[in-house]
PDB file of C-alpha atoms in Angstrom:
ATOM      1  CA  MET G  35     -28.944 -19.303 -34.830  1.00  0.00           C
ATOM      2  CA  LYS G  36     -29.252 -20.089 -38.461  1.00  0.00           C
ATOM      3  CA  ASN G  37     -29.941 -16.301 -39.172  1.00  0.00           C
ATOM      4  CA  ILE G  38     -27.603 -14.901 -36.785  1.00  0.00           C
ATOM      5  CA  LEU G  39     -24.608 -16.869 -38.555  1.00  0.00           C
ATOM      6  CA  ILE G  40     -25.956 -15.744 -41.807  1.00  0.00           C
ATOM      7  CA  THR G  41     -26.075 -12.206 -40.610  1.00  0.00           C
ATOM      8  CA  PHE G  42     -22.857 -12.403 -39.119  1.00  0.00           C
ATOM      9  CA  LEU G  43     -21.273 -13.333 -42.488  1.00  0.00           C
ATOM     10  CA  ILE G  44     -22.975 -10.728 -44.596  1.00  0.00           C
ATOM     11  CA  SER G  45     -22.348  -8.060 -41.976  1.00  0.00           C
ATOM     12  CA  LEU G  46     -18.845  -8.796 -42.023  1.00  0.00           C
ATOM     13  CA  ILE G  47     -18.677  -9.055 -45.829  1.00  0.00           C
ATOM     14  CA  LEU G  48     -16.601  -5.958 -47.081  1.00  0.00           C
ATOM     15  CA  ALA G  49     -18.311  -4.107 -44.272  1.00  0.00           C
ATOM     16  CA  SER G  50     -18.474  -2.411 -40.823  1.00  0.00           C
ATOM     17  CA  SER G  51     -16.597  -4.094 -39.890  1.00  0.00           C
ATOM     18  CA  ALA G  52     -13.541  -6.736 -40.741  1.00  0.00           C
ATOM     19  CA  SER G  53     -13.473  -5.907 -44.446  1.00  0.00           C
ATOM     20  CA  ALA G  54     -10.386  -4.391 -46.372  1.00  0.00           C
ATOM     21  CA  ASP G  55     -10.393  -1.210 -45.021  1.00  0.00           C
ATOM     22  CA  THR G  56     -10.127  -2.588 -41.533  1.00  0.00           C
ATOM     23  CA  ASP G  57     -10.384  -3.001 -38.117  1.00  0.00           C
ATOM     24  CA  GLY G  58      -6.950  -4.463 -37.684  1.00  0.00           C
ATOM     25  CA  GLN G  59      -5.315  -1.834 -39.635  1.00  0.00           C
ATOM     26  CA  ASN G  60      -6.984   1.232 -38.292  1.00  0.00           C
ATOM     27  CA  SER G  61      -6.659  -0.022 -34.487  1.00  0.00           C
ATOM     28  CA  LEU G  62      -2.888  -0.802 -35.002  1.00  0.00           C
ATOM     29  CA  SER G  63      -2.525   2.874 -36.452  1.00  0.00           C
ATOM     30  CA  LYS G  64      -3.913   4.481 -33.420  1.00  0.00           C
ATOM     31  CA  ASN G  65      -1.039   2.930 -30.947  1.00  0.00           C
ATOM     32  CA  ASN G  66       2.202   2.302 -31.637  1.00  0.00           C
ATOM     33  CA  PRO G  67       2.416  -0.033 -34.742  1.00  0.00           C
ATOM     34  CA  VAL G  68       3.753  -3.508 -33.705  1.00  0.00           C
ATOM     35  CA  LYS G  69       4.599  -6.497 -36.186  1.00  0.00           C
ATOM     36  CA  VAL G  70       1.437  -8.852 -36.104  1.00  0.00           C
ATOM     37  CA  LYS G  71       2.671 -12.665 -36.162  1.00  0.00           C
ATOM     38  CA  ASP G  72       1.389 -14.679 -38.892  1.00  0.00           C
ATOM     39  CA  CYS G  73       0.585 -17.786 -37.111  1.00  0.00           C
ATOM     40  CA  PHE G  74      -1.725 -19.418 -39.810  1.00  0.00           C
ATOM     41  CA  GLU G  75       0.821 -18.323 -42.588  1.00  0.00           C
ATOM     42  CA  GLY G  76      -0.332 -21.646 -44.680  1.00  0.00           C
ATOM     43  CA  LEU G  77      -4.028 -21.335 -44.452  1.00  0.00           C
ATOM     44  CA  ASN G  78      -3.760 -17.375 -44.891  1.00  0.00           C
ATOM     45  CA  ARG G  79      -1.988 -17.901 -48.235  1.00  0.00           C
ATOM     46  CA  ALA G  80      -4.856 -20.371 -49.472  1.00  0.00           C
ATOM     47  CA  THR G  81      -7.496 -17.983 -48.217  1.00  0.00           C
ATOM     48  CA  PHE G  82      -5.801 -15.065 -50.029  1.00  0.00           C
ATOM     49  CA  SER G  83      -5.916 -16.775 -53.225  1.00  0.00           C
ATOM     50  CA  LEU G  84      -9.562 -17.753 -52.714  1.00  0.00           C
ATOM     51  CA  ASN G  85     -10.467 -14.261 -52.248  1.00  0.00           C
ATOM     52  CA  GLN G  86      -8.488 -13.027 -55.108  1.00  0.00           C
ATOM     53  CA  GLY G  87     -10.446 -15.426 -57.136  1.00  0.00           C
ATOM     54  CA  LEU G  88     -13.815 -14.311 -55.761  1.00  0.00           C
ATOM     55  CA  ASP G  89     -13.011 -10.609 -56.401  1.00  0.00           C
ATOM     56  CA  LYS G  90     -11.996 -11.034 -59.579  1.00  0.00           C
ATOM     57  CA  THR G  91     -14.806 -13.241 -60.720  1.00  0.00           C
ATOM     58  CA  ILE G  92     -17.825 -11.677 -58.799  1.00  0.00           C
ATOM     59  CA  PHE G  93     -16.877  -8.468 -56.238  1.00  0.00           C
ATOM     60  CA  LYS G  94     -14.932  -6.566 -58.618  1.00  0.00           C
ATOM     61  CA  PRO G  95     -17.386  -6.623 -61.903  1.00  0.00           C
ATOM     62  CA  VAL G  96     -20.174  -6.148 -59.132  1.00  0.00           C
ATOM     63  CA  ALA G  97     -18.527  -2.743 -58.016  1.00  0.00           C
ATOM     64  CA  LYS G  98     -17.849  -1.920 -61.696  1.00  0.00           C
ATOM     65  CA  GLY G  99     -21.465  -1.841 -62.184  1.00  0.00           C
ATOM     66  CA  TYR G 100     -22.229   0.099 -59.232  1.00  0.00           C
ATOM     67  CA  ARG G 101     -19.659   2.637 -60.268  1.00  0.00           C
ATOM     68  CA  SER G 102     -21.721   2.973 -63.642  1.00  0.00           C
ATOM     69  CA  LEU G 103     -24.404   4.523 -61.530  1.00  0.00           C
ATOM     70  CA  PRO G 104     -24.924   8.501 -61.632  1.00  0.00           C
ATOM     71  CA  SER G 105     -22.915  10.034 -59.136  1.00  0.00           C
ATOM     72  CA  PRO G 106     -25.412  11.685 -56.973  1.00  0.00           C
ATOM     73  CA  ILE G 107     -26.988   8.231 -56.281  1.00  0.00           C
ATOM     74  CA  ARG G 108     -23.607   6.624 -55.543  1.00  0.00           C
ATOM     75  CA  THR G 109     -22.828   9.841 -53.196  1.00  0.00           C
ATOM     76  CA  GLY G 110     -26.654   9.942 -51.384  1.00  0.00           C
ATOM     77  CA  ALA G 111     -26.180   5.824 -50.877  1.00  0.00           C
ATOM     78  CA  SER G 112     -22.897   6.621 -49.476  1.00  0.00           C
ATOM     79  CA  ASN G 113     -23.739   9.008 -47.267  1.00  0.00           C
ATOM     80  CA  ALA G 114     -26.636   6.993 -45.768  1.00  0.00           C
ATOM     81  CA  LEU G 115     -24.455   3.989 -45.089  1.00  0.00           C
ATOM     82  CA  ILE G 116     -21.888   6.224 -43.264  1.00  0.00           C
ATOM     83  CA  ASN G 117     -24.972   7.552 -41.146  1.00  0.00           C
ATOM     84  CA  ILE G 118     -26.133   3.885 -40.258  1.00  0.00           C
ATOM     85  CA  SER G 119     -22.609   3.264 -39.113  1.00  0.00           C
ATOM     86  CA  SER G 120     -22.825   5.877 -36.571  1.00  0.00           C
ATOM     87  CA  LEU G 121     -24.429   3.482 -34.478  1.00  0.00           C
ATOM     88  CA  ILE G 122     -21.689   1.345 -34.080  1.00  0.00           C
ATOM     89  CA  THR G 123     -19.283   4.248 -33.813  1.00  0.00           C
ATOM     90  CA  ILE G 124     -21.031   6.279 -30.964  1.00  0.00           C
ATOM     91  CA  PRO G 125     -20.908   3.318 -28.569  1.00  0.00           C
ATOM     92  CA  ASN G 126     -17.449   2.659 -29.121  1.00  0.00           C
ATOM     93  CA  ASN G 127     -16.457   6.640 -28.356  1.00  0.00           C
ATOM     94  CA  ILE G 128     -18.308   6.118 -25.125  1.00  0.00           C
ATOM     95  CA  LEU G 129     -16.232   2.810 -24.613  1.00  0.00           C
ATOM     96  CA  GLN G 130     -13.087   4.782 -25.203  1.00  0.00           C
ATOM     97  CA  GLY G 131     -13.757   7.680 -23.150  1.00  0.00           C
ATOM     98  CA  GLU G 132     -14.268  10.004 -26.232  1.00  0.00           C
ATOM     99  CA  PHE G 133     -17.480  11.547 -24.638  1.00  0.00           C
ATOM    100  CA  LYS G 134     -17.202  14.741 -26.723  1.00  0.00           C
ATOM    101  CA  THR G 135     -16.687  12.957 -29.971  1.00  0.00           C
ATOM    102  CA  ALA G 136     -19.827  10.730 -29.013  1.00  0.00           C
ATOM    103  CA  GLY G 137     -21.637  13.974 -28.479  1.00  0.00           C
ATOM    104  CA  ILE G 138     -20.793  15.357 -31.652  1.00  0.00           C
ATOM    105  CA  ASN G 139     -21.434  12.084 -33.542  1.00  0.00           C
ATOM    106  CA  THR G 140     -24.683  11.913 -32.002  1.00  0.00           C
ATOM    107  CA  GLY G 141     -25.623  15.278 -33.211  1.00  0.00           C
ATOM    108  CA  ARG G 142     -24.493  14.312 -36.581  1.00  0.00           C
ATOM    109  CA  LEU G 143     -26.613  10.992 -36.772  1.00  0.00           C
ATOM    110  CA  VAL G 144     -29.807  13.175 -35.586  1.00  0.00           C
ATOM    111  CA  LEU G 145     -29.100  16.069 -37.885  1.00  0.00           C
ATOM    112  CA  ASN G 146     -28.585  14.171 -40.854  1.00  0.00           C
ATOM    113  CA  THR G 147     -31.258  11.329 -40.174  1.00  0.00           C
ATOM    114  CA  THR G 148     -33.738  14.134 -40.384  1.00  0.00           C
ATOM    115  CA  VAL G 149     -32.861  17.204 -42.268  1.00  0.00           C
ATOM    116  CA  GLY G 150     -30.449  15.222 -44.111  1.00  0.00           C
ATOM    117  CA  VAL G 151     -33.175  12.694 -44.905  1.00  0.00           C
ATOM    118  CA  PHE G 152     -31.971   9.260 -43.467  1.00  0.00           C
ATOM    119  CA  GLY G 153     -28.373  10.562 -43.892  1.00  0.00           C
ATOM    120  CA  ILE G 154     -28.630  10.711 -47.797  1.00  0.00           C
ATOM    121  CA  PHE G 155     -27.255  14.342 -47.735  1.00  0.00           C
ATOM    122  CA  ASP G 156     -24.509  15.117 -45.328  1.00  0.00           C
ATOM    123  CA  VAL G 157     -25.771  18.321 -43.804  1.00  0.00           C
ATOM    124  CA  ALA G 158     -23.455  18.067 -40.679  1.00  0.00           C
ATOM    125  CA  GLU G 159     -20.661  18.231 -43.115  1.00  0.00           C
ATOM    126  CA  LYS G 160     -21.783  21.217 -44.503  1.00  0.00           C
ATOM    127  CA  ILE G 161     -22.499  23.129 -41.316  1.00  0.00           C
ATOM    128  CA  GLY G 162     -18.993  22.594 -40.102  1.00  0.00           C
ATOM    129  CA  PHE G 163     -19.399  19.489 -38.027  1.00  0.00           C
ATOM    130  CA  SER G 164     -15.844  17.924 -37.577  1.00  0.00           C
ATOM    131  CA  GLU G 165     -14.637  15.139 -40.025  1.00  0.00           C
ATOM    132  CA  TYR G 166     -16.457  11.587 -39.044  1.00  0.00           C
ATOM    133  CA  GLU G 167     -14.105   8.975 -38.160  1.00  0.00           C
ATOM    134  CA  LYS G 168     -15.337   5.282 -37.698  1.00  0.00           C
ATOM    135  CA  GLU G 169     -14.849   3.498 -34.696  1.00  0.00           C
ATOM    136  CA  ASP G 170     -15.580  -0.220 -33.968  1.00  0.00           C
ATOM    137  CA  TYR G 171     -15.373  -2.877 -31.305  1.00  0.00           C
ATOM    138  CA  GLY G 172     -12.061  -3.778 -32.490  1.00  0.00           C
ATOM    139  CA  GLN G 173     -10.574  -0.554 -32.111  1.00  0.00           C
ATOM    140  CA  THR G 174     -11.995  -0.369 -28.647  1.00  0.00           C
ATOM    141  CA  LEU G 175     -10.227  -3.207 -27.474  1.00  0.00           C
ATOM    142  CA  ALA G 176      -6.864  -1.993 -28.966  1.00  0.00           C
ATOM    143  CA  LYS G 177      -7.940   0.970 -26.636  1.00  0.00           C
ATOM    144  CA  TRP G 178      -8.190  -1.235 -23.796  1.00  0.00           C
ATOM    145  CA  GLY G 179      -4.805  -2.735 -24.034  1.00  0.00           C
ATOM    146  CA  VAL G 180      -5.963  -5.996 -25.833  1.00  0.00           C
ATOM    147  CA  GLY G 181      -3.159  -7.207 -28.040  1.00  0.00           C
ATOM    148  CA  ALA G 182      -4.092  -7.721 -32.010  1.00  0.00           C
ATOM    149  CA  GLY G 183      -3.300 -11.430 -31.732  1.00  0.00           C
ATOM    150  CA  CYS G 184      -2.149 -13.153 -34.992  1.00  0.00           C
ATOM    151  CA  TYR G 185      -2.845 -12.018 -38.507  1.00  0.00           C
ATOM    152  CA  VAL G 186      -5.688 -13.764 -40.204  1.00  0.00           C
ATOM    153  CA  VAL G 187      -6.858 -13.395 -43.636  1.00  0.00           C
ATOM    154  CA  LEU G 188     -10.541 -14.332 -43.716  1.00  0.00           C
ATOM    155  CA  PRO G 189     -12.595 -15.866 -46.627  1.00  0.00           C
ATOM    156  CA  ILE G 190     -14.315 -13.062 -48.399  1.00  0.00           C
ATOM    157  CA  LEU G 191     -13.513 -10.336 -45.777  1.00  0.00           C
ATOM    158  CA  GLY G 192      -9.781 -10.407 -46.210  1.00  0.00           C
ATOM    159  CA  PRO G 193      -7.019  -9.328 -43.586  1.00  0.00           C
ATOM    160  CA  SER G 194      -7.774  -8.795 -40.129  1.00  0.00           C
ATOM    161  CA  THR G 195      -6.361  -9.869 -36.508  1.00  0.00           C
ATOM    162  CA  VAL G 196      -7.851 -12.337 -33.956  1.00  0.00           C
ATOM    163  CA  ARG G 197      -8.675  -9.534 -31.760  1.00  0.00           C
ATOM    164  CA  ASP G 198     -10.818  -7.574 -34.619  1.00  0.00           C
ATOM    165  CA  THR G 199     -12.444 -10.544 -35.610  1.00  0.00           C
ATOM    166  CA  PHE G 200     -13.643 -11.393 -32.287  1.00  0.00           C
ATOM    167  CA  GLY G 201     -14.621  -7.404 -32.264  1.00  0.00           C
ATOM    168  CA  SER G 202     -16.863  -8.351 -35.289  1.00  0.00           C
ATOM    169  CA  PHE G 203     -18.577 -10.977 -33.116  1.00  0.00           C
ATOM    170  CA  ILE G 204     -19.673  -8.596 -30.586  1.00  0.00           C
ATOM    171  CA  ASN G 205     -21.040  -6.367 -32.822  1.00  0.00           C
ATOM    172  CA  VAL G 206     -23.530  -8.771 -34.112  1.00  0.00           C
ATOM    173  CA  LEU G 207     -24.420 -10.541 -30.784  1.00  0.00           C
ATOM    174  CA  GLY G 208     -25.570  -7.311 -29.349  1.00  0.00           C
ATOM    175  CA  GLY G 209     -23.377  -4.205 -30.019  1.00  0.00           C
ATOM    176  CA  ASP G 210     -25.426  -3.091 -33.258  1.00  0.00           C
ATOM    177  CA  PRO G 211     -28.571  -1.307 -32.512  1.00  0.00           C
ATOM    178  CA  TYR G 212     -29.361  -1.116 -36.065  1.00  0.00           C
ATOM    179  CA  TYR G 213     -29.126  -4.970 -36.080  1.00  0.00           C
ATOM    180  CA  ASN G 214     -31.082  -5.402 -32.883  1.00  0.00           C
ATOM    181  CA  ALA G 215     -34.004  -3.112 -34.411  1.00  0.00           C
ATOM    182  CA  SER G 216     -33.925  -5.036 -37.316  1.00  0.00           C
ATOM    183  CA  THR G 217     -33.900  -8.498 -36.600  1.00  0.00           C
ATOM    184  CA  HIS G 218     -35.347  -8.646 -33.079  1.00  0.00           C
ATOM    185  CA  GLY G 219     -37.202  -5.538 -33.173  1.00  0.00           C
ATOM    186  CA  ASN G 220     -41.270  -5.300 -33.580  1.00  0.00           C
ATOM    187  CA  ASN G 221     -41.612  -2.690 -36.095  1.00  0.00           C
ATOM    188  CA  GLU G 222     -42.859  -2.441 -39.365  1.00  0.00           C
ATOM    189  CA  TYR G 223     -39.973  -0.308 -41.069  1.00  0.00           C
ATOM    190  CA  LEU G 224     -37.056  -2.674 -40.616  1.00  0.00           C
ATOM    191  CA  SER G 225     -36.311  -6.407 -41.006  1.00  0.00           C
ATOM    192  CA  ASP G 226     -33.618  -8.485 -41.060  1.00  0.00           C
ATOM    193  CA  SER G 227     -33.334  -8.684 -44.842  1.00  0.00           C
ATOM    194  CA  VAL G 228     -33.101  -4.885 -45.028  1.00  0.00           C
ATOM    195  CA  TYR G 229     -30.300  -4.890 -42.465  1.00  0.00           C
ATOM    196  CA  MET G 230     -28.447  -7.457 -44.590  1.00  0.00           C
ATOM    197  CA  THR G 231     -28.791  -5.456 -47.795  1.00  0.00           C
ATOM    198  CA  THR G 232     -27.582  -2.253 -46.126  1.00  0.00           C
ATOM    199  CA  LYS G 233     -24.469  -4.306 -45.473  1.00  0.00           C
ATOM    200  CA  VAL G 234     -23.598  -6.075 -48.715  1.00  0.00           C
ATOM    201  CA  LEU G 235     -24.517  -2.320 -50.352  1.00  0.00           C
ATOM    202  CA  SER G 236     -21.589  -1.161 -47.876  1.00  0.00           C
ATOM    203  CA  GLY G 237     -19.430  -3.616 -49.359  1.00  0.00           C
ATOM    204  CA  ILE G 238     -20.299  -2.930 -53.015  1.00  0.00           C
ATOM    205  CA  ASP G 239     -19.510   0.399 -52.278  1.00  0.00           C
ATOM    206  CA  PHE G 240     -16.242   0.005 -50.686  1.00  0.00           C
ATOM    207  CA  ARG G 241     -14.932  -2.326 -53.280  1.00  0.00           C
ATOM    208  CA  ALA G 242     -16.382   0.657 -55.703  1.00  0.00           C
ATOM    209  CA  LYS G 243     -14.240   3.062 -53.971  1.00  0.00           C
ATOM    210  CA  ASN G 244     -11.091   1.089 -54.175  1.00  0.00           C
ATOM    211  CA  LEU G 245     -11.436  -0.113 -57.691  1.00  0.00           C
TER     212      LEU G 245
END
């Protein structure tokens, strides 16, 4: 249980799921935008201040260091992380009834993982695949008509909604094939530490792109 909670927090951090790029805003933008109630205003303001302090002292300096790496290394790492995120996007394409898009993203995943060397090179884009658009369980719940719920600012993770926070739980509790293979799988290539590393790197990569 402890490992699940730790992994849940790390997988959320700046990542796939409720970081600043998020679930909440992306999901709302796909439907008719509605005003989300700020039911926890006092707590949200306090959490926002905490996040600002952590970003100033930890995340921003780390992101700046990451940006000092050669561009090809950063591009390759970003491509590989996007490729891994397809493992969450494809199931959500199916759950949303977007079967054609699911097929395209499956082809993209196979091509980039093999010819593109684990996604380091985005071969699919170079040969004309349509632009990749990330999907998650928060967006699927929105598609199914689940309301956003109250606005909430999560520690470290930033702005989200009750719906998208719940969607992130779904991701960890069985919805992410990469997590399942890493943490519960019996293999010699993946481990929970590898999974956590990719999630943390996802956060650093995202923050570096948004300095």
